[in-house]
mmCIF file of C-alpha atoms and ligand atoms in Angstrom:
data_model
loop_
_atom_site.group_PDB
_atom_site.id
_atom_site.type_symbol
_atom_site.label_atom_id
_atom_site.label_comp_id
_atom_site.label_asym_id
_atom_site.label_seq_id
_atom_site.Cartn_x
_atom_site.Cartn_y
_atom_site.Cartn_z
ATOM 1 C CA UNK A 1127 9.134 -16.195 2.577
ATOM 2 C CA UNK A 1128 5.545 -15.321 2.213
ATOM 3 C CA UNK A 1129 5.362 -11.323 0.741
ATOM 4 C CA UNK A 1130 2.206 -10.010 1.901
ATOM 5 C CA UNK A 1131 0.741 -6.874 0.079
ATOM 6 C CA UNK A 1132 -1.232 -4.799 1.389
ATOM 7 C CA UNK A 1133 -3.481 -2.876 -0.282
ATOM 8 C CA UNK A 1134 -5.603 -1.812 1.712
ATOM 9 C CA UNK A 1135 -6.047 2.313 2.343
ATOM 10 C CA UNK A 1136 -8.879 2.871 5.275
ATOM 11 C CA UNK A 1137 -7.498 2.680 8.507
ATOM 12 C CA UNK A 1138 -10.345 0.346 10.030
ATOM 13 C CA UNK A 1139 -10.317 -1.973 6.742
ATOM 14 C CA UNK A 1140 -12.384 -5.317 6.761
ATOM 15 C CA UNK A 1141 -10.210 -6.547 3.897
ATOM 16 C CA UNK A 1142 -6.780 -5.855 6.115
ATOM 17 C CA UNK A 1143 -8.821 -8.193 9.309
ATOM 18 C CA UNK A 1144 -9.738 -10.645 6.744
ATOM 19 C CA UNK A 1145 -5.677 -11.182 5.389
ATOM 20 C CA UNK A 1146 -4.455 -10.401 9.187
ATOM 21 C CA UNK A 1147 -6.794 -13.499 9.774
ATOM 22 C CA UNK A 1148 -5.454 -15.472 6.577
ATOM 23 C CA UNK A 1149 -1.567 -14.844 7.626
ATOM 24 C CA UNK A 1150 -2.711 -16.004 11.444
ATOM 25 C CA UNK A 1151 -3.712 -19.078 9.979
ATOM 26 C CA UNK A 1152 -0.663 -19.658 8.189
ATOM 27 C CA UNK A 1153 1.387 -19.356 10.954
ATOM 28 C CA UNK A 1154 4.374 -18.384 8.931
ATOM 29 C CA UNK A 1155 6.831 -15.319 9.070
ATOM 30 C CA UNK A 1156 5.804 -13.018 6.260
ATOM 31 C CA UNK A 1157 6.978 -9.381 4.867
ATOM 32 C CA UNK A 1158 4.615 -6.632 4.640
ATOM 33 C CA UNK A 1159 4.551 -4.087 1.839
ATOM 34 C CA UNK A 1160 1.662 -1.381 2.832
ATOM 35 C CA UNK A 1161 1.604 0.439 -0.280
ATOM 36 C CA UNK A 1162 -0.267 3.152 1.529
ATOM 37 C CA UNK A 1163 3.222 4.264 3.245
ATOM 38 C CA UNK A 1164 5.223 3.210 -0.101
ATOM 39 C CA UNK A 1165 6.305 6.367 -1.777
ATOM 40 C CA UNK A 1166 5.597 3.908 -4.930
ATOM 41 C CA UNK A 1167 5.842 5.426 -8.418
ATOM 42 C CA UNK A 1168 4.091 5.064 -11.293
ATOM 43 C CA UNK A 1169 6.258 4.534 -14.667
ATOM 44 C CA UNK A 1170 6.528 7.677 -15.949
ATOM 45 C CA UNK A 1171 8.685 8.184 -19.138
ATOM 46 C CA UNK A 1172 11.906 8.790 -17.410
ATOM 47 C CA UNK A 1173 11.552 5.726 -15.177
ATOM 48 C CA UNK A 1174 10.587 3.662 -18.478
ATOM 49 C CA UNK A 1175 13.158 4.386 -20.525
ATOM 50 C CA UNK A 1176 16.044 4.000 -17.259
ATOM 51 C CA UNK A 1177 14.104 -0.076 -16.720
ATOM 52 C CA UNK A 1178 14.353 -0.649 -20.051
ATOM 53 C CA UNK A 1179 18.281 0.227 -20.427
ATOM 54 C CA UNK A 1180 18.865 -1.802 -17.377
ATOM 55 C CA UNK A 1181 16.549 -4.718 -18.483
ATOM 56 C CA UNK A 1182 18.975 -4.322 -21.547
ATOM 57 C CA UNK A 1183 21.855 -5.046 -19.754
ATOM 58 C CA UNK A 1184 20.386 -7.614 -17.533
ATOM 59 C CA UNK A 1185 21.153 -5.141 -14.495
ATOM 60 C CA UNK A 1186 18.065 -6.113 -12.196
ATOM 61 C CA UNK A 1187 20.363 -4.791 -8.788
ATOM 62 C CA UNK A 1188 19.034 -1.172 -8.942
ATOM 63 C CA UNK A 1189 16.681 0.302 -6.514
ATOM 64 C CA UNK A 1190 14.063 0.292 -8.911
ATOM 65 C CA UNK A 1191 14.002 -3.379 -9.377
ATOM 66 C CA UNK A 1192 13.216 -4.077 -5.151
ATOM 67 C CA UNK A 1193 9.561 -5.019 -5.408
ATOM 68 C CA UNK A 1194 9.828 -6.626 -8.440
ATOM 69 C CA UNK A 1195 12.779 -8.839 -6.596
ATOM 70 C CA UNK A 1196 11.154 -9.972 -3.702
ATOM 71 C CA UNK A 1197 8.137 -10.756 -5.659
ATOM 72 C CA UNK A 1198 10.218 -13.413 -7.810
ATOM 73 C CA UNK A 1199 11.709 -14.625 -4.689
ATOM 74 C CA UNK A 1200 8.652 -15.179 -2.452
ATOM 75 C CA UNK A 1201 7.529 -18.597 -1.645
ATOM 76 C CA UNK A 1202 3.324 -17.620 -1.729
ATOM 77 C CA UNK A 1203 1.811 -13.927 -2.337
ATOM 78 C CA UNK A 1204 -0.632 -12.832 -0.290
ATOM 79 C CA UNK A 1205 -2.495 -9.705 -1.807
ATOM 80 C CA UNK A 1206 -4.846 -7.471 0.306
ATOM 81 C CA UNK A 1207 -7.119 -4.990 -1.128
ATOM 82 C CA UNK A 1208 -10.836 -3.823 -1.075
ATOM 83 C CA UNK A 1209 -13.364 -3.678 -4.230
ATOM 84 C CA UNK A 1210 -13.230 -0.160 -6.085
ATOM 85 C CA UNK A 1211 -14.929 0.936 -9.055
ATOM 86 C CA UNK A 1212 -15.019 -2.711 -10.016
ATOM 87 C CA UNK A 1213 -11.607 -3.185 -9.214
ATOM 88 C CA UNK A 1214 -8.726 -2.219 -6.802
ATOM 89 C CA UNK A 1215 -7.208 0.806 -5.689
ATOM 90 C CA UNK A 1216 -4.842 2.055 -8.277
ATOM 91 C CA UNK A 1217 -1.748 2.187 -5.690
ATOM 92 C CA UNK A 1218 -2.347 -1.916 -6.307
ATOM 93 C CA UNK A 1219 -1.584 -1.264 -10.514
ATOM 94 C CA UNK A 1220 1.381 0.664 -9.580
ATOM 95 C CA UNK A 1221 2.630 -1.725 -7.604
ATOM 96 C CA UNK A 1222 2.097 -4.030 -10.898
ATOM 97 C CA UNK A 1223 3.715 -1.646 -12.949
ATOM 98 C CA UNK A 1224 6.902 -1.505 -11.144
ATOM 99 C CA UNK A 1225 7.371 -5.235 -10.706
ATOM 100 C CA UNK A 1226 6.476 -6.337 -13.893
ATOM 101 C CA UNK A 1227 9.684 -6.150 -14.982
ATOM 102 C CA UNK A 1228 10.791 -8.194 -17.921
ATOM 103 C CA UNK A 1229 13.918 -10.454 -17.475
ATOM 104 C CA UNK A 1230 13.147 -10.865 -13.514
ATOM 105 C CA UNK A 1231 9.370 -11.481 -13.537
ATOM 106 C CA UNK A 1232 8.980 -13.297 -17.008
ATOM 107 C CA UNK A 1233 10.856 -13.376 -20.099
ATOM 108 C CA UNK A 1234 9.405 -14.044 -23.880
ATOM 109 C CA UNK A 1235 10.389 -17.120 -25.886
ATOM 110 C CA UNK A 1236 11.178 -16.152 -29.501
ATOM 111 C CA UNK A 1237 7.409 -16.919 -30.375
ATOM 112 C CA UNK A 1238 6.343 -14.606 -28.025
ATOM 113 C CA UNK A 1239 5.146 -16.716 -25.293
ATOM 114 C CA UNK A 1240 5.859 -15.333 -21.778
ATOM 115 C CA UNK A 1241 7.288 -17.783 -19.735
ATOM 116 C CA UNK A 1242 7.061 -17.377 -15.830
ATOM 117 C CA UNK A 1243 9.941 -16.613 -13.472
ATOM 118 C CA UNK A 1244 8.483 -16.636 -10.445
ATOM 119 C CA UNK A 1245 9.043 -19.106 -7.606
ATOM 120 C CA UNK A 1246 5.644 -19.029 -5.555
ATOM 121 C CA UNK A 1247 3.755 -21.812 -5.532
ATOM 122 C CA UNK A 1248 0.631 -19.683 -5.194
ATOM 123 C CA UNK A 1249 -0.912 -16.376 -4.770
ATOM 124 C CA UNK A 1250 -4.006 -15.465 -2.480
ATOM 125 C CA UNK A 1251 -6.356 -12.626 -3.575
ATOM 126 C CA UNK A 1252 -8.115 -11.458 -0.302
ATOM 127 C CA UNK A 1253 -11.039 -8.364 -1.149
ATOM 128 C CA UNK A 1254 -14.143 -7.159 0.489
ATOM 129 C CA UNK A 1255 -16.900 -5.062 -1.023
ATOM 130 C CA UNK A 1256 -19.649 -3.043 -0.024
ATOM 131 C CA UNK A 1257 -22.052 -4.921 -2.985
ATOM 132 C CA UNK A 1258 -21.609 -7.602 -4.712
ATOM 133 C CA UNK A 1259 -18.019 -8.475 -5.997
ATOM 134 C CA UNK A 1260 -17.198 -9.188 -9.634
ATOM 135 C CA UNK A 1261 -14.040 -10.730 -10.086
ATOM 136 C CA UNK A 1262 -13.586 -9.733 -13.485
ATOM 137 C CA UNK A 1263 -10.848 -6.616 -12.932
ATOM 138 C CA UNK A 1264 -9.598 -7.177 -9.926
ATOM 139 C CA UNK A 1265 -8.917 -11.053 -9.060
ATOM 140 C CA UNK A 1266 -9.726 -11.778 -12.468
ATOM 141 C CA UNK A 1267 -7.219 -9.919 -14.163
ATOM 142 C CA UNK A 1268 -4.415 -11.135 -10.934
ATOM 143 C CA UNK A 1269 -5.032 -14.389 -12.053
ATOM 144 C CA UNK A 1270 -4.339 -14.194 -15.382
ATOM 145 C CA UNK A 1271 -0.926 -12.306 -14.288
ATOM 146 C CA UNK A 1272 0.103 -15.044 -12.204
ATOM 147 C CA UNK A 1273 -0.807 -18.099 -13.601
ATOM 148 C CA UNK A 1274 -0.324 -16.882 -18.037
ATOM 149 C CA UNK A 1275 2.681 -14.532 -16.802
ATOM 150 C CA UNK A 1276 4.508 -14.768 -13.649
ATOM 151 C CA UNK A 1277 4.263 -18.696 -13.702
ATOM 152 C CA UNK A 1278 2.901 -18.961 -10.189
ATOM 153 C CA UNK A 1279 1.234 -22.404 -10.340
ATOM 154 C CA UNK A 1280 -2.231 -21.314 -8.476
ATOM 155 C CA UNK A 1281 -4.414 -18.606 -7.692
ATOM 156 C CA UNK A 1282 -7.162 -18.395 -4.916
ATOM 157 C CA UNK A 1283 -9.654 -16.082 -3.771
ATOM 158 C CA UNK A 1284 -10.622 -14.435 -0.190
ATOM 159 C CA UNK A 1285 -13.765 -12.213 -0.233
ATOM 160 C CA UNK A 1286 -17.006 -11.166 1.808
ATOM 161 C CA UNK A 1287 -18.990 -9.555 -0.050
ATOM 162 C CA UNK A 1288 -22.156 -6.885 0.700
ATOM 163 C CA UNK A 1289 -20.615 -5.513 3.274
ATOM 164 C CA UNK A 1290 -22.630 -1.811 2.632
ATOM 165 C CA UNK A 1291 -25.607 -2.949 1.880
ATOM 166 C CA UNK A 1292 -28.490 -2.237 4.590
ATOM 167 C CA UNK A 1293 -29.598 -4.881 6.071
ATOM 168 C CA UNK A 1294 -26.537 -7.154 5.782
ATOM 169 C CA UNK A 1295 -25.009 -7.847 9.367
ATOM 170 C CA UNK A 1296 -21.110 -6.846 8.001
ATOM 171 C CA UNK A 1297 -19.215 -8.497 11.124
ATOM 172 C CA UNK A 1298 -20.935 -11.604 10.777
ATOM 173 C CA UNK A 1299 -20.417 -11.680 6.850
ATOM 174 C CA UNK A 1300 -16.822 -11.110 7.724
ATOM 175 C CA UNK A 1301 -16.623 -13.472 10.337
ATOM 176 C CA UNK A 1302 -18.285 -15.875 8.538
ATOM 177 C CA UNK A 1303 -15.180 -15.274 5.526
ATOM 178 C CA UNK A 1304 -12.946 -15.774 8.702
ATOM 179 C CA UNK A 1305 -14.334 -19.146 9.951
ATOM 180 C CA UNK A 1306 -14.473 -20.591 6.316
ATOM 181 C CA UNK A 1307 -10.518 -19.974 5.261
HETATM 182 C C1 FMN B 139 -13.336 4.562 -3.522
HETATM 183 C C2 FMN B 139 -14.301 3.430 -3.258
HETATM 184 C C3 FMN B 139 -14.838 2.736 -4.340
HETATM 185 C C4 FMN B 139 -15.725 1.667 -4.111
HETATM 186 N N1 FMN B 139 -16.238 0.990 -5.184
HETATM 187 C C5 FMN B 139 -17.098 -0.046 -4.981
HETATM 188 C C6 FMN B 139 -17.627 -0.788 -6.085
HETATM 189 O O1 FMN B 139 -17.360 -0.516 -7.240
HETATM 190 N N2 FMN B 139 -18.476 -1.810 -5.800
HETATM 191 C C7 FMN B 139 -18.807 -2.166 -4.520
HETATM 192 O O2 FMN B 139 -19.556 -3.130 -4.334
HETATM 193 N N3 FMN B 139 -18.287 -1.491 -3.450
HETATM 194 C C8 FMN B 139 -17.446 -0.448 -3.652
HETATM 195 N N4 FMN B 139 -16.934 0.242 -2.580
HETATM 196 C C9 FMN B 139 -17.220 -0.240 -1.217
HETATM 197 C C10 FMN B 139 -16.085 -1.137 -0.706
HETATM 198 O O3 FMN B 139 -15.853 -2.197 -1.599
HETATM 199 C C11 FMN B 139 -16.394 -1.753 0.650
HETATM 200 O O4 FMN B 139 -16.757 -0.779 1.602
HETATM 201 C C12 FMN B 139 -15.185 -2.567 1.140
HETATM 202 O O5 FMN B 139 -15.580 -3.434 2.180
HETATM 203 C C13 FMN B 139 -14.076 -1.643 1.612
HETATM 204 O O6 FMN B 139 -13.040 -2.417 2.153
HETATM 205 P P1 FMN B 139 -12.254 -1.960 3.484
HETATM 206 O O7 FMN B 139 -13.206 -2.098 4.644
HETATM 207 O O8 FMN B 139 -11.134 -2.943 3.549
HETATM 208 O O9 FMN B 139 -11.796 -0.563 3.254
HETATM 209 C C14 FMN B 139 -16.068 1.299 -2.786
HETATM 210 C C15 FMN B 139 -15.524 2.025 -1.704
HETATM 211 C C16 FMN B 139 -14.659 3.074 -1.934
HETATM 212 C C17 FMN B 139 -14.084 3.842 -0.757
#
C-alpha cells in the first residue's frame, strides 16, 4: 500500500498537482490522509502520558496508535506539503508527533540506538516554494527520520521552486517538475 500524506492546506495548491502527478505516475492504489480534514492532535500531556502507558504494555490497538499503524505498514510514503517559514506547515509535525510512537515505529537497543520498524522501502518528499527552497527543516529533517529512525531504506525529493517570485513563469516551473519525475 502506498500512504500518501497530504499536507497541503490551499485549496488550489501547486505542491498537491505536483504529488497528484507523482501518484499518476505510479499507477498504484494509494490511501490519502489530508491532514487539513484530520481532526489531528497534538500531544498534549494527557495524550502523552495515556501513549506512554500503552507503549508500556505493548498495547499499539488503540485509536491513538492509527496513523502511526499504517505508517509502519505502508509499502512507500508519499509526503505532500508546501515550503513555510523554512519548513512545513505544522499540521505536518503533528502528524509526526502522533506516529512516532515508540515500540511500533522504532524501538531502542540497550545502547540507545534506534532501530527502524518500518516496512517502506522508501519515502518521497514532494514541496513547492514561492523562493528558493532550503531543505534543511523540512526534507532535511524527514530524511533523517526515515532513514536514522523509521528504517525506511531511501529518501527522495520532489520540488519546484520560485514559484512567487516575479518574473518566474510558475506553470512552466511546475510543469517542468512534472515532466522531470
Ligand atoms: C504561511 C506561508 C509561509 C511561507 N513561507 C515561505 C518561506 O519561508 N519561503 C518561501 O520561499 N516561500 C514561502 N511561502 C510561499 C510558498 O512556499 C509557495 O507559495 C508554495 O508554492 C505554496 O505551495 P502551494 O501552492 O502548494 O500552497 C510561504 C507561504 C505561506 C502561505
Amino acid at each position: 500500500m502506498i500512504l500518501y500524506i497530504n499536507c497541503c492546506v490551499r485549496e488550489e495548491s501547486r505542491t498537491a498537482r505536483l504529488a497528484q502527478a507523482y501518484l499518476e505516475k505510479l499507477g498504484k492504489e494509494y490511501k490519502e490522509v489530508y491532514l487539513p480534514d484530520e481532526n489531528i492532535q497534538p500531544m498534549d500531556r494527557q495524550r502523552v502520558n495515556q501513549r506512554m502507558e500503552l507503549a508500556g504494555k505493548g498495547d499499539f490497538d488503540d485509536e491513538m496508535f492509527r496513523y502511526a499503524r499504517d505508517f509502519v505498514e505502508a509499502d512507500e510514503i508519499v509526503i505532500a506539503a508546501p515550503y513555510w517559514d523554512l519548513s512545513f506547515p505544522s499540521l505536518l509535525k503533528i502528524y509526526i508527533e502522533n506516529i512516532y510512537a515508540v515500540g511500533l515505529v522504532c524501538r531502542y537497543t540497550d545502547e540507545g540506538e534506534a532501530v527502524g520498524l518500518c516496512k517502506a522501502e522508501r519515502l518521497t518528499y514532494i514541496t513547492t516554494a514561492g523562493g528558493q527552497y532550503v531543505p534543511d527543516y523540512s526534507y532535511g529533517y524527514l530524511k533523517s527520520l526515515a532513514m536514522d529512525f523509521f528504517g525506511i531504506k531511501s529518501t527522495r525529493l520532489i520540488k519546484a521552486e520560485m514559484l512567487d517570485i516575479v518574473g518566474y513563469d510558475a506553470e512552466a516551473i511546475v510543469q517542468k517538475a512534472i515532466d522531470e519525475m
